[in-house]
Coordinates of C-alpha atoms in Angstrom, one line a residue:
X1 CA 0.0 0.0 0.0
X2 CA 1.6 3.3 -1.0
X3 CA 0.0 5.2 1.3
X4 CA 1.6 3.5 4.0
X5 CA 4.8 4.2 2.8
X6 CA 7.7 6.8 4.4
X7 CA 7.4 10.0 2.8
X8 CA 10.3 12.2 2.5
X9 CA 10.9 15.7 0.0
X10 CA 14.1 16.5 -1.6
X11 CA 14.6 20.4 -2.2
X12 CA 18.0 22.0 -3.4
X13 CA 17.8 25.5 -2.6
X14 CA 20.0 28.3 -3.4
X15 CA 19.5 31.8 -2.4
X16 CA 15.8 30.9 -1.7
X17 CA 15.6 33.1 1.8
X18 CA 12.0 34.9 0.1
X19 CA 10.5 32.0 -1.6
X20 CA 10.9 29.1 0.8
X21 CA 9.2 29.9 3.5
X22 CA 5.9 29.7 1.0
X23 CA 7.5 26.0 -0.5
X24 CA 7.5 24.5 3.1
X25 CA 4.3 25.8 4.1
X26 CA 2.9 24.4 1.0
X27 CA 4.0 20.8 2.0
X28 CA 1.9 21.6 4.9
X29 CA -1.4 22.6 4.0
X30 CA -3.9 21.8 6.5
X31 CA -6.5 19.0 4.2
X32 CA -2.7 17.9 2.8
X33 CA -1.0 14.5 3.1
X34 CA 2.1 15.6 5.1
X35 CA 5.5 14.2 4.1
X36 CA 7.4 12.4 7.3
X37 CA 10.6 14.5 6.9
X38 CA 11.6 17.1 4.4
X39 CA 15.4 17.3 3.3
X40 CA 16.7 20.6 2.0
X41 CA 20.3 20.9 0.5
X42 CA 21.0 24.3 1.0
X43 CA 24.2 24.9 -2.1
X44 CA 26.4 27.6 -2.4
X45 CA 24.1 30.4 -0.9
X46 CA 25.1 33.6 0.2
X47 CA 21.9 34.5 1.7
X48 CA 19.5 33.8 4.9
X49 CA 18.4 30.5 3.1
X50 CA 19.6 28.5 6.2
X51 CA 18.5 30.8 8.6
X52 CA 14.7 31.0 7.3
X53 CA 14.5 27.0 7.3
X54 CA 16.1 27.0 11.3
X55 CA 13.6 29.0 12.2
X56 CA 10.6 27.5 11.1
X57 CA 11.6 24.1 12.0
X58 CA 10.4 24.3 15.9
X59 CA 7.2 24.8 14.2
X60 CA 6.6 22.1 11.7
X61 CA 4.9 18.9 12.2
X62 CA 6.9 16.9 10.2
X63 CA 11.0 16.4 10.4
X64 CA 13.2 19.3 8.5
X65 CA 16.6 17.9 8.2
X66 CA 18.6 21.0 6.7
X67 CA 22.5 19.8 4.9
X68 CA 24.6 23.0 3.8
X69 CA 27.0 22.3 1.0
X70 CA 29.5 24.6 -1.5
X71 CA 30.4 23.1 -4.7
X72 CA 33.2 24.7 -7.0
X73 CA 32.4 26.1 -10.1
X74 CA 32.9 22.5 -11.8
X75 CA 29.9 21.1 -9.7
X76 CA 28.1 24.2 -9.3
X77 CA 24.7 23.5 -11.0
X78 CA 21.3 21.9 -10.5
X79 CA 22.0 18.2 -11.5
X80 CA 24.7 18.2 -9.2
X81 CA 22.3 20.1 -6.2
X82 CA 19.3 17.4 -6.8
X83 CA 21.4 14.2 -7.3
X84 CA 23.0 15.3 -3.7
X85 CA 19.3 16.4 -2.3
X86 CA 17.6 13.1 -3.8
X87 CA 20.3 10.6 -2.6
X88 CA 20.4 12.2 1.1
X89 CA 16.7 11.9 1.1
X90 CA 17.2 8.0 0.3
X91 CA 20.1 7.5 2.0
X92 CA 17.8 8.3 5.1
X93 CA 14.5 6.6 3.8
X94 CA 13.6 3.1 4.6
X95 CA 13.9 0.6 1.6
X96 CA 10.5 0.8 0.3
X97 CA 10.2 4.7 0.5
X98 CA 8.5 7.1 -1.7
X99 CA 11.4 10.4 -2.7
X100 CA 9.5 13.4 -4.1
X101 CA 11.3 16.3 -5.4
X102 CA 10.7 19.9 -6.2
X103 CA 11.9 23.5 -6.5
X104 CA 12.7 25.8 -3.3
X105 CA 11.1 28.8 -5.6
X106 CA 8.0 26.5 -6.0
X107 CA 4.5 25.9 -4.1
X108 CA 3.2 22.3 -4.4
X109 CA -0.7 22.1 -5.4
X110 CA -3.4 21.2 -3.5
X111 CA -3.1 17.1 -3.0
X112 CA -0.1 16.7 -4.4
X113 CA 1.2 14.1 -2.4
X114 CA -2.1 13.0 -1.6
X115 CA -2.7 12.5 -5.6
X116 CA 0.6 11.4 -6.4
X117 CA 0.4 8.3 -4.0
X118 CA -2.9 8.0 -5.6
X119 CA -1.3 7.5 -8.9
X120 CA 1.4 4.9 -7.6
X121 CA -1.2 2.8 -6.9
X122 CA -4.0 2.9 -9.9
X123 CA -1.1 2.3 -12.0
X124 CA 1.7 0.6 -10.6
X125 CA 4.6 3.4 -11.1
X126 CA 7.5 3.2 -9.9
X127 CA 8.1 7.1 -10.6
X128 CA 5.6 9.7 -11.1
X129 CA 5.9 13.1 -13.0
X130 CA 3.3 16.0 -12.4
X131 CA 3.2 19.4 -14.0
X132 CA 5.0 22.6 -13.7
X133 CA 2.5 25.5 -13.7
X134 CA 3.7 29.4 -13.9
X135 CA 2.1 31.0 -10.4
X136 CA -0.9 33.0 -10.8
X137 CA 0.0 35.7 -8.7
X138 CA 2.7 36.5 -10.9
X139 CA 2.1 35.2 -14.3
X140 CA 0.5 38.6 -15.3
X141 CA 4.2 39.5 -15.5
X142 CA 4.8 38.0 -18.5
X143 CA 3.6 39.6 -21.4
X144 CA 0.5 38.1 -23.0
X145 CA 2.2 37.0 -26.3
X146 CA 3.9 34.5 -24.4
X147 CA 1.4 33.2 -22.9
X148 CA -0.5 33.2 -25.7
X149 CA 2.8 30.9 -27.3
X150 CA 2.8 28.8 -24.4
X151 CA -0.8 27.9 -24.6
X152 CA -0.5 26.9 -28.3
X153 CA 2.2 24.8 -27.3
X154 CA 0.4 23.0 -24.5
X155 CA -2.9 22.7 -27.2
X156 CA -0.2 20.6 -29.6
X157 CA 1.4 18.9 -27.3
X158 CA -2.0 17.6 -25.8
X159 CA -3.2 16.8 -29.5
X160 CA 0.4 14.4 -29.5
X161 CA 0.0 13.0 -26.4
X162 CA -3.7 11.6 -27.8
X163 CA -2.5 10.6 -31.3
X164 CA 0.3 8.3 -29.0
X165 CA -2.1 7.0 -26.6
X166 CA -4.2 5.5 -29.7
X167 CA -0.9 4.1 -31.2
X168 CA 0.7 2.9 -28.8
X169 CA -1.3 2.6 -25.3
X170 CA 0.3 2.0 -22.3
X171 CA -1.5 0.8 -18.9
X172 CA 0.6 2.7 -16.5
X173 CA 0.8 5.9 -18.2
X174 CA -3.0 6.2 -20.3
X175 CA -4.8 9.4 -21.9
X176 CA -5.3 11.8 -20.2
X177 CA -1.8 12.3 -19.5
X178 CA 0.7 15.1 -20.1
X179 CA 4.3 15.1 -21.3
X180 CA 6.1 17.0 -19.1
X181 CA 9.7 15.8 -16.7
X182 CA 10.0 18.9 -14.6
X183 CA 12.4 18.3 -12.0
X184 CA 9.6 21.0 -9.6
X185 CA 7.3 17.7 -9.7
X186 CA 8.6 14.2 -9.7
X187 CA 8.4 11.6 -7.1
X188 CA 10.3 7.9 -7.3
X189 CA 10.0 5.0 -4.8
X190 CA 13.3 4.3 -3.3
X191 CA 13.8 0.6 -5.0
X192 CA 13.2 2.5 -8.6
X193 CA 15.8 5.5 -7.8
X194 CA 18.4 2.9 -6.9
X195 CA 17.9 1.0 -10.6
X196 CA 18.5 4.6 -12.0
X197 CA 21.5 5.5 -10.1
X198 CA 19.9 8.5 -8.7
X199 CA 19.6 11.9 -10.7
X200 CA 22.1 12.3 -13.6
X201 CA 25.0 14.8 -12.9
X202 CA 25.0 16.4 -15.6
X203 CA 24.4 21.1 -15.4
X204 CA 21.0 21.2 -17.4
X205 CA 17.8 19.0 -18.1
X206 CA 18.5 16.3 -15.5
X207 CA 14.6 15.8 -15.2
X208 CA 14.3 15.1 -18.7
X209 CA 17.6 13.0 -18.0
X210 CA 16.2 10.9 -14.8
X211 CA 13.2 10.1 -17.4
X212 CA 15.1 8.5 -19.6
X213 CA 17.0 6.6 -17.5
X214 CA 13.9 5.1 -15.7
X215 CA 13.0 3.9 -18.8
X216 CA 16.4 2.0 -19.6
X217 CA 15.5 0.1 -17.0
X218 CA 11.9 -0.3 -17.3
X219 CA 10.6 1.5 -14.9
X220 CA 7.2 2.4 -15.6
X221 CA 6.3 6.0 -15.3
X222 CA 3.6 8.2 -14.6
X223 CA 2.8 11.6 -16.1
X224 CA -0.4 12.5 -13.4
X225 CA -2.6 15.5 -14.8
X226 CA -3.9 15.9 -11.8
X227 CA -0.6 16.3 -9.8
X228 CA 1.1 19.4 -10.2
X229 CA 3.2 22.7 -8.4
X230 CA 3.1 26.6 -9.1
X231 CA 7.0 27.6 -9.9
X232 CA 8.2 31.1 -10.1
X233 CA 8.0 33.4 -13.4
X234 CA 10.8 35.1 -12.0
X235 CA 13.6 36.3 -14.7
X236 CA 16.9 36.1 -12.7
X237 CA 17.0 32.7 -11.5
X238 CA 19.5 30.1 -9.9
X239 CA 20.4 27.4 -12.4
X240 CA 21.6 27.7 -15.7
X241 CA 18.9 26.1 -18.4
X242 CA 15.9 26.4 -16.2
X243 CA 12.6 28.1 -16.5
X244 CA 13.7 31.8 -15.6
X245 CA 16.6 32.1 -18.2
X246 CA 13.9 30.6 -21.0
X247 CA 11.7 33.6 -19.8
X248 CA 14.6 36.0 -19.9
X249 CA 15.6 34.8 -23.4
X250 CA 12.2 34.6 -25.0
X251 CA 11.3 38.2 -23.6
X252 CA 14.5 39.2 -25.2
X253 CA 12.8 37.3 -28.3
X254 CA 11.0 34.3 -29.0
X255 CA 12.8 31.3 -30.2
X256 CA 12.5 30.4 -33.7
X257 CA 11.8 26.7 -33.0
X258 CA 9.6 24.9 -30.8
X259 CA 11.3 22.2 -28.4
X260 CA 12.2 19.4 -29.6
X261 CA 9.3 17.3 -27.8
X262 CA 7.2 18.7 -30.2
X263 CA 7.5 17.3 -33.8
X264 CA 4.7 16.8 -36.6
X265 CA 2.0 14.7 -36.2
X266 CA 2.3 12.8 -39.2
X267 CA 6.2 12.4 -37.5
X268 CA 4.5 11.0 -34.7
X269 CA 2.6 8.8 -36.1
X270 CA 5.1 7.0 -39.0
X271 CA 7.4 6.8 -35.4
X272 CA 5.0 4.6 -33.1
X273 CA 3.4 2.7 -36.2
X274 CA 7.2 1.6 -36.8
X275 CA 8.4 1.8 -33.4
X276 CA 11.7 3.6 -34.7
X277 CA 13.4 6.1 -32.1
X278 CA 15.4 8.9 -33.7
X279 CA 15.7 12.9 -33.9
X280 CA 12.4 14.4 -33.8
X281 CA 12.4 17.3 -36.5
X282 CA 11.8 20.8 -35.2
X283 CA 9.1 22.9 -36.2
X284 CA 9.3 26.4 -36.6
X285 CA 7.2 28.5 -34.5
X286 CA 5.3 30.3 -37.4
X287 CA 4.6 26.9 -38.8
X288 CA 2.3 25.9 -35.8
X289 CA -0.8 26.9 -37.0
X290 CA -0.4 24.5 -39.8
X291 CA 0.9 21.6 -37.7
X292 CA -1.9 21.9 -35.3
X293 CA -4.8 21.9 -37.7
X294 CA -3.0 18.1 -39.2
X295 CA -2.9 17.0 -35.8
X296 CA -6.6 17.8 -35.6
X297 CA -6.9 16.2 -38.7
X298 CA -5.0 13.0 -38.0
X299 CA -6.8 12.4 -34.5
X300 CA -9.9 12.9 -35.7
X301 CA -9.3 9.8 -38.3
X302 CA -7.2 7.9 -35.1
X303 CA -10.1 8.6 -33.0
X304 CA -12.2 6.9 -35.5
X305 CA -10.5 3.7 -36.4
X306 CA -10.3 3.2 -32.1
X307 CA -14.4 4.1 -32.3
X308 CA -14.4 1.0 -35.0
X309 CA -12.0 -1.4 -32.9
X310 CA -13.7 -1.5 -29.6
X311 CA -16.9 -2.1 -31.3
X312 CA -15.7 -5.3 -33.1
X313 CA -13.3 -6.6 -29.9
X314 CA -13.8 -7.5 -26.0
X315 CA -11.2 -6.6 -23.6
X316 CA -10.0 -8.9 -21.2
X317 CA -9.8 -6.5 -18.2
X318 CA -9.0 -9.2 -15.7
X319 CA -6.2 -8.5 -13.3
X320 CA -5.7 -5.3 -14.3
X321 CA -6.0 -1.6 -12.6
X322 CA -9.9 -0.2 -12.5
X323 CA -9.6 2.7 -15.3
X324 CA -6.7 1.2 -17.0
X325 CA -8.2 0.6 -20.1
X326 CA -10.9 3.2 -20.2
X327 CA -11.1 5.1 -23.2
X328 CA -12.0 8.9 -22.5
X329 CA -13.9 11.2 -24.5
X330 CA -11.5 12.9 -27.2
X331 CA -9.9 15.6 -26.5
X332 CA -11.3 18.8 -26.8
X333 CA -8.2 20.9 -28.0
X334 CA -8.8 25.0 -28.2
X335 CA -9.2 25.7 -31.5
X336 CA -6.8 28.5 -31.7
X337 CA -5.9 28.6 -35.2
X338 CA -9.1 28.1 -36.9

């Protein structure tokens, strides 16, 4: 039973002393599953980060364990921070713990541990991903052609997701689902983090890194829309590669391509028909229109054919997760390009 299990939260924190106040108290809301002991590696600050954390300790509920390090300018970047903040947190777990991880500028949402157990369970995880959502109270700070970019972004990548749940559906990780590996949301169990190694040192994208080396070893994974944190929309932030230098940069100007996670439908497709890995072609921003409405197009057909399938097969549903194999209404993507 997951539920059961020892809970413990890995946060790296660097110059944090106004945000994580808000990031512990968050673990702490008041209808919240509470973790058993939060670990915070505190890495080459030269602020009151420390200070804050001490003094709210006396009046926490759950364990604060507090580790102060300094890494040279070699090691000096966040890989390095969560790969230390994630392994204390296990070295000091029982065997069969649960290790969640997130950001010291973050807030966790409401039932995030409380949904992210949930999701261990219905689907028998051994890691779970949730999503990393700008904070309301300051995403009006970012100018509203950004936002309007990001939210044709997320419409396309939804419209993928779908088009890959039809093609190749997987048990532990069905539609809906999102597609992000934010290192602000992930959680692991103890006997899956070992199989990995732990957290990749490398300076950027170690969440996207961790991801891929769950699934080297099979670990199945998670991505829980319903799990998810608010992170800062802050400009200036503490590691190189994360979400406030993409902000700087794209208020500076927009990039001309779109990540790399998303590629063209049809792309998608020929790929999971085949089951062929390789380089995902970029698309160019101003092209997105004209991707999205094929993706449209080629779910519409997928959704179809699956429409036709289940009405000429029985599923065999025996000894397998309630919901597992539900087939939800099609997605309902914002029709933003007409």
């Amino acid at each position: 039973m997951f539920e059961n299990r020892w809970r413990t939260v890995a946060i790296p924190a660097r110059n944090e002393e106004e945000r994580i106040e808000n990031c512990l108290r968050s673990l702490i809301a008041p209808d919240a599953i509470r973790p058993h002991r939060i670990v915070v590696l505190v890495n080459n600050s030269t602020d009151k980060t420390r200070a804050r954390i001490e003094a709210l300790k006396p009046f926490f509920p759950c364990e604060i364990l507090v580790e102060e390090r300094h890494y040279d300018a070699a090691h000096s970047h966040a890989g390095q921070a969560r790969h230390d903040a994630v392994s204390l947190a296990m070295t000091l777990s029982p065997a069969e713990g649960l290790i969640f991880s997130t950001d010291a500028d973050s807030r966790v949402g409401p039932g995030w541990i409380r949904n992210t157990i949930r999701a261990f369970g219905n689907f028998q995880v051994g890691a779970v991903f949730g999503r990393a959502l700008l904070d309301p109270n300051e995403a009006d700070d970012i100018p509203a052609h950004l936002q309007a970019d990001d939210d044709a972004e997320l419409a396309y990548g939804a419209l993928l997701e779908r088009i890959g749940t039809i093609l190749s559906p997987d048990a532990h990780d069905p539609w809906p689902r999102h597609s992000e590996r934010s290192g602000a949301s992930i959680a692991v169990t103890c006997e899956a983090l070992a199989m990995t190694g732990g957290i990749p040192l490398i300076p950027t994208g170690e969440d996207r890194a961790f991801y891929a080396a769950l699934r080297s070893v099979g670990v199945p994974v998670r991505h829980a829309p319903d799990v998810w944190v608010w992170v800062s929309a802050r400009v200036v932030g503490r590691a190189a590669g994360g979400m406030a230098e993409t902000i700087a940069r794209r208020l500076i100007r927009q990039d001309e391509f779109l990540d790399d996670a998303f590629e063209p439908a049809l792309d998608r497709f020929r790929r999971l028909r085949s089951r062929i890995a390789g380089n995902a072609r970029l698309i160019r921003r101003s092209e997105l229109p004209r991707h999205h409405r094929a993706a449209v197009r080629l779910l519409a057909r997928l959704e179809a054919w699956e429409r036709r399938s289940l009405e000429l097969v029985t599923i065999d549903r025996s000894g397998i997760e309630d919901g597992a194999l539900v087939f939800p209404p099609p997605i309902q993507p914002v029709d933003m390009f007409g």
